[in-house]
Coordinates of C-alpha atoms and ligand atoms in Angstrom, one line a residue:
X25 CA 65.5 -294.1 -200.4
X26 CA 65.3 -296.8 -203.6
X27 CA 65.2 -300.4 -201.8
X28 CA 69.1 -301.6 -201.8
X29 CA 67.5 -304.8 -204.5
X30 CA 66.7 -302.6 -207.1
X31 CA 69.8 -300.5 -207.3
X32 CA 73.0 -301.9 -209.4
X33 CA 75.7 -302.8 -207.4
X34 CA 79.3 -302.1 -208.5
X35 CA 79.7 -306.1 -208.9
X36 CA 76.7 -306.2 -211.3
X37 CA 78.5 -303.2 -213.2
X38 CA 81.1 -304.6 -214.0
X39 CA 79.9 -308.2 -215.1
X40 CA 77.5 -306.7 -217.2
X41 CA 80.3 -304.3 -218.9
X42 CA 82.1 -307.6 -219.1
X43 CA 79.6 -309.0 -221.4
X44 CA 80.7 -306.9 -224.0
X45 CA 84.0 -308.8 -224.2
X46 CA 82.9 -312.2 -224.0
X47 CA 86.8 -313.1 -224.1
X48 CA 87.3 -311.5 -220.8
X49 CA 88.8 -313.8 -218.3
X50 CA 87.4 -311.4 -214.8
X51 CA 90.9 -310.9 -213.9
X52 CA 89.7 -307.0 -214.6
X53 CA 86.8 -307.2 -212.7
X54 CA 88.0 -309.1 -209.9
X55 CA 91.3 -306.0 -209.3
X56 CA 88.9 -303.6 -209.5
X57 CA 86.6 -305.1 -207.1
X58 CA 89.9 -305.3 -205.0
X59 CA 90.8 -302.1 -205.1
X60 CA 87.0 -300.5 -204.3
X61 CA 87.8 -302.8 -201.2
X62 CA 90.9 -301.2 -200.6
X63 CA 89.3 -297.5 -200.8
X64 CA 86.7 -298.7 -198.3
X65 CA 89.0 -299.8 -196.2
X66 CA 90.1 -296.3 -196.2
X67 CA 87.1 -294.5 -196.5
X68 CA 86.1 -296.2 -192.6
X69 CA 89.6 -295.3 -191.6
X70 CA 89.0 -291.7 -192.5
X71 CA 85.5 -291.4 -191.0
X72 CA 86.7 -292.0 -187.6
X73 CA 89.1 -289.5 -187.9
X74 CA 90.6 -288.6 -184.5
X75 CA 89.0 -291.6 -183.1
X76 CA 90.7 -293.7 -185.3
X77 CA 93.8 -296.3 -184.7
X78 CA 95.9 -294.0 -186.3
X79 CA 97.5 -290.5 -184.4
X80 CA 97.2 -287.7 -186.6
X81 CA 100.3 -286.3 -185.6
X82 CA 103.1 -287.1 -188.9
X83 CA 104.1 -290.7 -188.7
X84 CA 107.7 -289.5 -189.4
X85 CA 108.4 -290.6 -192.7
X86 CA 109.1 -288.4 -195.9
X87 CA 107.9 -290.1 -198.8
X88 CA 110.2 -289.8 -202.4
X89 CA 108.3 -286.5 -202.9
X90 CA 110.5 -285.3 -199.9
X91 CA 106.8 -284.8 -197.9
X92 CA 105.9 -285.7 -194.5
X93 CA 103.9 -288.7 -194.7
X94 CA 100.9 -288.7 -192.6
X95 CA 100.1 -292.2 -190.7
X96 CA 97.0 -292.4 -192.9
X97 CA 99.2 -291.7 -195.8
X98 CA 101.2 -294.8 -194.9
X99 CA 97.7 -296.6 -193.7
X100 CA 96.1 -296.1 -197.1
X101 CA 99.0 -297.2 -198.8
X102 CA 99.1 -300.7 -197.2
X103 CA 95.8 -300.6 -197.6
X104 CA 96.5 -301.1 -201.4
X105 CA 99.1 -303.6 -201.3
X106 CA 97.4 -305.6 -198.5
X107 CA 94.1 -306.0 -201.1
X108 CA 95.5 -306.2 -204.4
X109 CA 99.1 -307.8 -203.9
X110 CA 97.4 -311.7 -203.4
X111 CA 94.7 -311.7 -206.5
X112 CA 96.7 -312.7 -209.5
X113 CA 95.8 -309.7 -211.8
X114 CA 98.6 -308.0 -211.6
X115 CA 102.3 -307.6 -212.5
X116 CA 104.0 -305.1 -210.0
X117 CA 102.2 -301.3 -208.3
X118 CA 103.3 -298.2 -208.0
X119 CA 102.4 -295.5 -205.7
X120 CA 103.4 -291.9 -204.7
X121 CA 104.3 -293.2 -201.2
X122 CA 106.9 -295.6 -202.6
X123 CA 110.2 -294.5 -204.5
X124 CA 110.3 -297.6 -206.7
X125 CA 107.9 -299.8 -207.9
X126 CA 106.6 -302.8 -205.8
X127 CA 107.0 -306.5 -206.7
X128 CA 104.3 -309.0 -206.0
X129 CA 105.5 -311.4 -203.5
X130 CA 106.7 -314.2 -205.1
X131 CA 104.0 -316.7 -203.2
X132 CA 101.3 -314.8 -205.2
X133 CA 100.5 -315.4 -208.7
X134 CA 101.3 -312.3 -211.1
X135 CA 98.9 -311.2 -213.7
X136 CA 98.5 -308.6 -216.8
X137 CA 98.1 -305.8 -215.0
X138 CA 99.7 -302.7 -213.4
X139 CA 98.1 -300.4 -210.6
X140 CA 99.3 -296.9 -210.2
X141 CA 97.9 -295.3 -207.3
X142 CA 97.7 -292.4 -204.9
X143 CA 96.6 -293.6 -202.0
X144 CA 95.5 -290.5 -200.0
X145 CA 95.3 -287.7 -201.9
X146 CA 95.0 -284.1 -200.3
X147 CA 96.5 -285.7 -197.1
X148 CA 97.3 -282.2 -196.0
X149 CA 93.5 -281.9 -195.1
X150 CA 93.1 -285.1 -192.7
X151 CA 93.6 -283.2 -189.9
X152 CA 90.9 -280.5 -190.4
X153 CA 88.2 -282.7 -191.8
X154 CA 88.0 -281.7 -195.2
X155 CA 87.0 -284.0 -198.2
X156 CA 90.4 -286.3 -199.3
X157 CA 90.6 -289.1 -201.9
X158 CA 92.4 -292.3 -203.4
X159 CA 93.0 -291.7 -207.1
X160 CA 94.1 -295.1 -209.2
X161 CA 95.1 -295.8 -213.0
X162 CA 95.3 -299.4 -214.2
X163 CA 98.1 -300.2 -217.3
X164 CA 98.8 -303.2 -219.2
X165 CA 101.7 -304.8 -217.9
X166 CA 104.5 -305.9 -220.5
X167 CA 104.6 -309.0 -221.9
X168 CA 107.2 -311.4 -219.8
X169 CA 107.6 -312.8 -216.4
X170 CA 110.4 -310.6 -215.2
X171 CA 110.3 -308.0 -212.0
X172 CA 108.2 -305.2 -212.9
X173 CA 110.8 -302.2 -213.9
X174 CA 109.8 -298.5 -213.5
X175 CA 110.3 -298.8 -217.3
X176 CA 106.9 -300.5 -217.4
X177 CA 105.0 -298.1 -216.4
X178 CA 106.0 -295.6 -218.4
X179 CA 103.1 -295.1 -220.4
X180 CA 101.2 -292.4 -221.6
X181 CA 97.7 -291.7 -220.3
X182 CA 96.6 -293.1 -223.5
X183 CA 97.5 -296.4 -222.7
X184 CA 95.2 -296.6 -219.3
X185 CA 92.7 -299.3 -219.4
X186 CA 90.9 -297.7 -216.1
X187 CA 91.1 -295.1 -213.7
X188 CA 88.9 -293.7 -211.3
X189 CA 89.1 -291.9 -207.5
X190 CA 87.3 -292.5 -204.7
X191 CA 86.4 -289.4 -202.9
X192 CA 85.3 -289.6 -198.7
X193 CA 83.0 -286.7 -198.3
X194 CA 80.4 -286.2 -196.5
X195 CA 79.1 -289.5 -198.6
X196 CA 81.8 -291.9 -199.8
X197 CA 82.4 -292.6 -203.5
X198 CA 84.0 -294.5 -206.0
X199 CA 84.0 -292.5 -209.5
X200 CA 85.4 -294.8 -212.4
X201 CA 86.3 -295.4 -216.0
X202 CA 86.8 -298.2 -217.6
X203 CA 86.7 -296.9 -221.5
X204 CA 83.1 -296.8 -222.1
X205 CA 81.9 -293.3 -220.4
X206 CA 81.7 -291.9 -216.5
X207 CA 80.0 -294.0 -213.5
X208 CA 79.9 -293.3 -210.1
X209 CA 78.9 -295.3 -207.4
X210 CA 77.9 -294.2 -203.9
X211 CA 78.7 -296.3 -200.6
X212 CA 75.9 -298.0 -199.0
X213 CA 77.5 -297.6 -195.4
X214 CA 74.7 -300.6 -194.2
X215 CA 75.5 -303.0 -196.8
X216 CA 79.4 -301.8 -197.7
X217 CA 78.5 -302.0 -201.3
X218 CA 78.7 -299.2 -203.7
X219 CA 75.9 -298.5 -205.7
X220 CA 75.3 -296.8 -209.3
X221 CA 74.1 -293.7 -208.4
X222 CA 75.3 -291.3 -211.0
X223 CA 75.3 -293.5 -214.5
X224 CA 76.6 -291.9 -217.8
X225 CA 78.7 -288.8 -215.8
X226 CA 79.1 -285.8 -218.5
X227 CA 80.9 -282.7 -217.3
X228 CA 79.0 -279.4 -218.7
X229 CA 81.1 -278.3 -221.4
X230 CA 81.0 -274.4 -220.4
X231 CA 81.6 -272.8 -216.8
X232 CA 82.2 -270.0 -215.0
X233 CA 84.1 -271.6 -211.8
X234 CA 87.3 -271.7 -211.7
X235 CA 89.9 -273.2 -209.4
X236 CA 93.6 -272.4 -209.0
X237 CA 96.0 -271.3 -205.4
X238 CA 96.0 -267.9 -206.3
X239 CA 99.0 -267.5 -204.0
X240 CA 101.4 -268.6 -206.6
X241 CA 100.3 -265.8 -209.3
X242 CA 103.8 -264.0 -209.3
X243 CA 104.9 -267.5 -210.7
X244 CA 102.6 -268.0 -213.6
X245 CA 103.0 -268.4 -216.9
X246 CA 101.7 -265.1 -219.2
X247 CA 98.9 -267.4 -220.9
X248 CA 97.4 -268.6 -217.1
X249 CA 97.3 -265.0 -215.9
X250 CA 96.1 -263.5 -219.2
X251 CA 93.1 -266.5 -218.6
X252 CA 92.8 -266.2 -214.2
X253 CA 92.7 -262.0 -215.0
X254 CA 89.8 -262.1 -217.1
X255 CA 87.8 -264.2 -214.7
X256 CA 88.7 -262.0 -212.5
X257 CA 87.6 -259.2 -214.3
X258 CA 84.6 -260.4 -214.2
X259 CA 81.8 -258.8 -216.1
X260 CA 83.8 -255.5 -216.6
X261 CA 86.1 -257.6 -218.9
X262 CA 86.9 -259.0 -221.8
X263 CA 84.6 -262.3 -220.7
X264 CA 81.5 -260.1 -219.7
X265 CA 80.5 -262.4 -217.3
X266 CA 81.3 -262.5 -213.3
X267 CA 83.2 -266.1 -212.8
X268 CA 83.4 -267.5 -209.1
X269 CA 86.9 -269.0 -207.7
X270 CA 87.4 -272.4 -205.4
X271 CA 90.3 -273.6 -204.0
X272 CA 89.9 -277.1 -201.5
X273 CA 93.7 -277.8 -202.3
X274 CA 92.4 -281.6 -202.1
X275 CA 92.5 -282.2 -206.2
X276 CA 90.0 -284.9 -206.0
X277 CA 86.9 -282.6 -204.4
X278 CA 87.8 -280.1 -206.9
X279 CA 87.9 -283.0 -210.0
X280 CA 84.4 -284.2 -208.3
X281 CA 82.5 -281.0 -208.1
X282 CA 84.2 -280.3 -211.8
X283 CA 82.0 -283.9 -212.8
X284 CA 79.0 -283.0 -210.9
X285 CA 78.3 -279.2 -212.2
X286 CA 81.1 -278.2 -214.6
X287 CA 84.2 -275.9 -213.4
X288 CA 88.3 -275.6 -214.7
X289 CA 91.0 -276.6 -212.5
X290 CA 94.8 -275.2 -213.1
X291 CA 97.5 -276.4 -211.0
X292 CA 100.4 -274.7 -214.1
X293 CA 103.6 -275.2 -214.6
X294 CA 105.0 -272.4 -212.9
X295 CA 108.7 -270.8 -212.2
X296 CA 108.2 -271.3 -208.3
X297 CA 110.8 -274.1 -208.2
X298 CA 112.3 -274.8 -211.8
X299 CA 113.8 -278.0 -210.8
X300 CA 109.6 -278.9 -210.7
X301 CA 107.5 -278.6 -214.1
X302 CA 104.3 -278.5 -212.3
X303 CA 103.4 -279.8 -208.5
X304 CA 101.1 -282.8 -209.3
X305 CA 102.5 -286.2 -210.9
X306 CA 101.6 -287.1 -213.9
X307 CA 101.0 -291.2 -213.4
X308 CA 99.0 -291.5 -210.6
X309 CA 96.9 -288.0 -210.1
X310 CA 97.1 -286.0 -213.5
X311 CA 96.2 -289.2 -216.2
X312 CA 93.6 -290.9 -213.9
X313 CA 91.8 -287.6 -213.5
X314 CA 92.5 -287.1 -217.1
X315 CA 90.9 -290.6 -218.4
X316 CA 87.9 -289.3 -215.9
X317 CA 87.5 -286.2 -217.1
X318 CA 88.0 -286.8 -221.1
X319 CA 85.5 -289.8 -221.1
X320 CA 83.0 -287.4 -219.6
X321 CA 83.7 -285.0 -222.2
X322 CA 85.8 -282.6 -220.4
X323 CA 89.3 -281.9 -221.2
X324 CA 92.6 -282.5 -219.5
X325 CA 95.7 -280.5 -220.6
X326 CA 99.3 -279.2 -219.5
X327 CA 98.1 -276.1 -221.6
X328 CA 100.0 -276.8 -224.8
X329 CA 99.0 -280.8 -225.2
X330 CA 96.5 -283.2 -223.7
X331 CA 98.0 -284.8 -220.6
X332 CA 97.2 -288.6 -222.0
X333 CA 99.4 -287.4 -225.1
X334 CA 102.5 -287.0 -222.6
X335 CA 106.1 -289.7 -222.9
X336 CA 106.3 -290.2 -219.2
X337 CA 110.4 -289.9 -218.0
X338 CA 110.0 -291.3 -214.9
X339 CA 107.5 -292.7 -212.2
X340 CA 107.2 -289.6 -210.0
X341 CA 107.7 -287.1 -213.0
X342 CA 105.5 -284.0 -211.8
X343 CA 103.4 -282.2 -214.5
X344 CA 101.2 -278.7 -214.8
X345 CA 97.4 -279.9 -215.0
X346 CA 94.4 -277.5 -216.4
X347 CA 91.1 -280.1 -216.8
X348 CA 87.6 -279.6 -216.4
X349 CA 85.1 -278.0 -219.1
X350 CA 86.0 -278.4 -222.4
X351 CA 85.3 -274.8 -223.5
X352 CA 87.3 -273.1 -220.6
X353 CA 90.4 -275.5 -221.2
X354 CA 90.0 -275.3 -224.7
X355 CA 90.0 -271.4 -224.5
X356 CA 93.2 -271.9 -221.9
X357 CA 95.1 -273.7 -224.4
X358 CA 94.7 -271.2 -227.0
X359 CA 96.3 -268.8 -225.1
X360 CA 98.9 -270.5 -224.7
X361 CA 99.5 -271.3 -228.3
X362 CA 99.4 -267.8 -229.1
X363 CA 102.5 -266.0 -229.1
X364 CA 101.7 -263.2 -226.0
X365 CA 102.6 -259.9 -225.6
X366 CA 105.9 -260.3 -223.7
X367 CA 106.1 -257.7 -220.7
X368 CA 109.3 -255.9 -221.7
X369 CA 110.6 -252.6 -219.6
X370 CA 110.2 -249.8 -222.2
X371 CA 113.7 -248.8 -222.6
X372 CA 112.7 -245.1 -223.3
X373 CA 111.4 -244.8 -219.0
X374 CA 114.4 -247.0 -217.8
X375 CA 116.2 -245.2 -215.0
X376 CA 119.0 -242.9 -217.2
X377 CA 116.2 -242.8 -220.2
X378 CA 114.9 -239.3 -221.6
X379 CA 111.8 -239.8 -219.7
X380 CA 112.0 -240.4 -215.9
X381 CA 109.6 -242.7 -214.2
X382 CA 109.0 -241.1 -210.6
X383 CA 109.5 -242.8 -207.6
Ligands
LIG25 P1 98.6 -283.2 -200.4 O1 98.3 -284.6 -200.8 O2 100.0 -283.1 -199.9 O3 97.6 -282.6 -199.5 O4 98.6 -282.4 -201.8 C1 97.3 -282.3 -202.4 C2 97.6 -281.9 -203.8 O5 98.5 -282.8 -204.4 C3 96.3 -281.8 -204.7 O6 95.3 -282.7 -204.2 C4 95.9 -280.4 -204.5 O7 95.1 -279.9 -205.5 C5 97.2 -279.6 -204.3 O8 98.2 -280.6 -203.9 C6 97.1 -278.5 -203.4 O9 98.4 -277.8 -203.5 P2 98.6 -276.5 -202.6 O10 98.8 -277.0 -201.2 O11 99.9 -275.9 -203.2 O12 97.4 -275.6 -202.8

């Protein structure tokens, strides 16, 4: 193992990045150096597991999505606030376990920034010890010393100035973008620094790995089973190739091993509940993972536009998410800008028709 001196540290990252805006105050820096604390708070939380300070039984709550919030789910949350509320970097949070947004206590200092986060992603899993993760965004908070309004951060993904997830696996790390490419970090569990480990992330721009809950296919739209029944088809099809399927249901394993050796994820729009365009939100999971995977050189769309493109309505708006190798998403969205073949009933073998269908 490389001696701890010779490896960058995530500090050293971002004060050299910082050199290349030699106006830059460190208020960036310094929030995300506050919130890498904040996911290794979590990450040790996590590892102990049962162990823990924390039951693993539901703490009771329902959060704005209408979920039962686990105790880590609440844990991880304050975990964020705790960390980032006192610096003076930023203007106001938001969070998927909080309806509104929160204001920074009026003994801190605010600053110019907004953090949208989710603090445990793929809570579901906790309790049987599969890989979870914080996801984050960072936004430029308005100009003004007024509360920060949901209004605020109402921005497209476009409008991120970093984003990144930390993922507690088997190792714990701390993927992130600030604008200029992919970096991920690995935690040094002696030290409790995180260390550049994977510099200059690309994701492989063809694959043949694809990830979607199959269990919703009677809800999908004709474009994602046209795509999901050619993989399936395998070599015998129209792709001539066998594809292999995943499904972790924790979105930030499946983004990760999408970074590390290529792959598509599709959570679609779908007609299961109409009331909900999609299952994931769009601020705080599908544009961080978006920023991730498009500075990488992957894609992130809903299937008909990029995901960064998209007028956010409100702070918990959900969205459908496709991302991952640029090829794959690229073929995806095709299909869905071509007009398809709409599955009609033939009227000539309806049930009174001259031709009877048996049974
Ligand atoms: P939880 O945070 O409630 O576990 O949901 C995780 C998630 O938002 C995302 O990480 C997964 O990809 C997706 O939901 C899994 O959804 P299904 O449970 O419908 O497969």
């Amino acid at each position: 193992m490389q001696p701890a001196q010779h490896r960058t540290t995530l500090t050293r990252f971002l004060i050299e990045e910082r050199r290349r805006y030699p106006q830059a105050s460190g208020d960036f820096n310094s929030l995300i150096l506050s919130v890498a604390l904040a996911c290794k708070s979590i990450a040790r939380e996590v590892a102990f597991g049962a162990l823990g300070n924390m039951p693993s039984a539901a703490a009771g709550g329902v959060n704005v999505q209408g979920e039962v919030q686990k105790p880590m789910d609440v844990l991880s949350n304050e975990a964020f606030l705790r960390i980032t509320e006192w610096g003076g970097h930023l203007a106001g949070m938001a969070s998927e376990e909080m309806e509104t947004p929160y204001q920074i206590p009026a003994h801190y200092p605010k600053g110019r920034y907004l953090l949208v986060f989710d603090p445990l992603d793929g809570s579901s899993n906790i309790d049987v010890n599969v890989s979870v993760g914080s996801i984050f965004s960072v936004l430029r908070a308005p100009d003004g010393e007024g509360a920060a309004t949901e209004q605020d951060f109402l921005q497209p993904g476009t409008g991120q100035v970093a984003a990144g997830y930390a993922i507690y696996g088997p190792a714990t790390m701390l993927v992130l973008t600030v604008g200029n490419g992919v970096n991920g970090f690995t935690l040094d569990p002696n030290l409790g620094e995180f260390m550049l480990t994977h510099p200059d992330l690309q994701v492989p721009a063809d694959t043949r790995e694809f990830a979607i809950n199959a269990s919703n296919s009677r809800f999908w739209e004709a474009p994602v089973k046209q795509y999901v029944d050619e993989c399936m088809a395998g070599r015998t099809g129209p792709r001539g190739e066998d594809f292999n399927m995943r499904w972790i249901a924790s979105m930030v394993a499946e983004a990760h091993r999408i970074l590390m050796r290529g792959g598509v994820f599709l959570y679609p729009r779908d007609s299961k509940d109409p009331a909900r365009p999609g299952r994931l939100r769009l601020l705080y999971e599908a544009n961080p993972i978006a920023f991730i995977m498009e500075q990488a050189g992957g894609r992130a769309s809903t299937g008909r536009q990029p995901i960064m493109a998209v007028q956010p309505g409100s702070l918990h708006q959900r969205i459908g998410v496709i991302f991952g190798s640029r090829n794959e998403v690229e073929r995806i969205e095709r299909y869905h800008n071509t007009p398809q073949a709409v599955d009609l009933p033939n009227p000539l073998f309806n049930e009174r028709s001259l031709f009877r269908v048996p049974g």
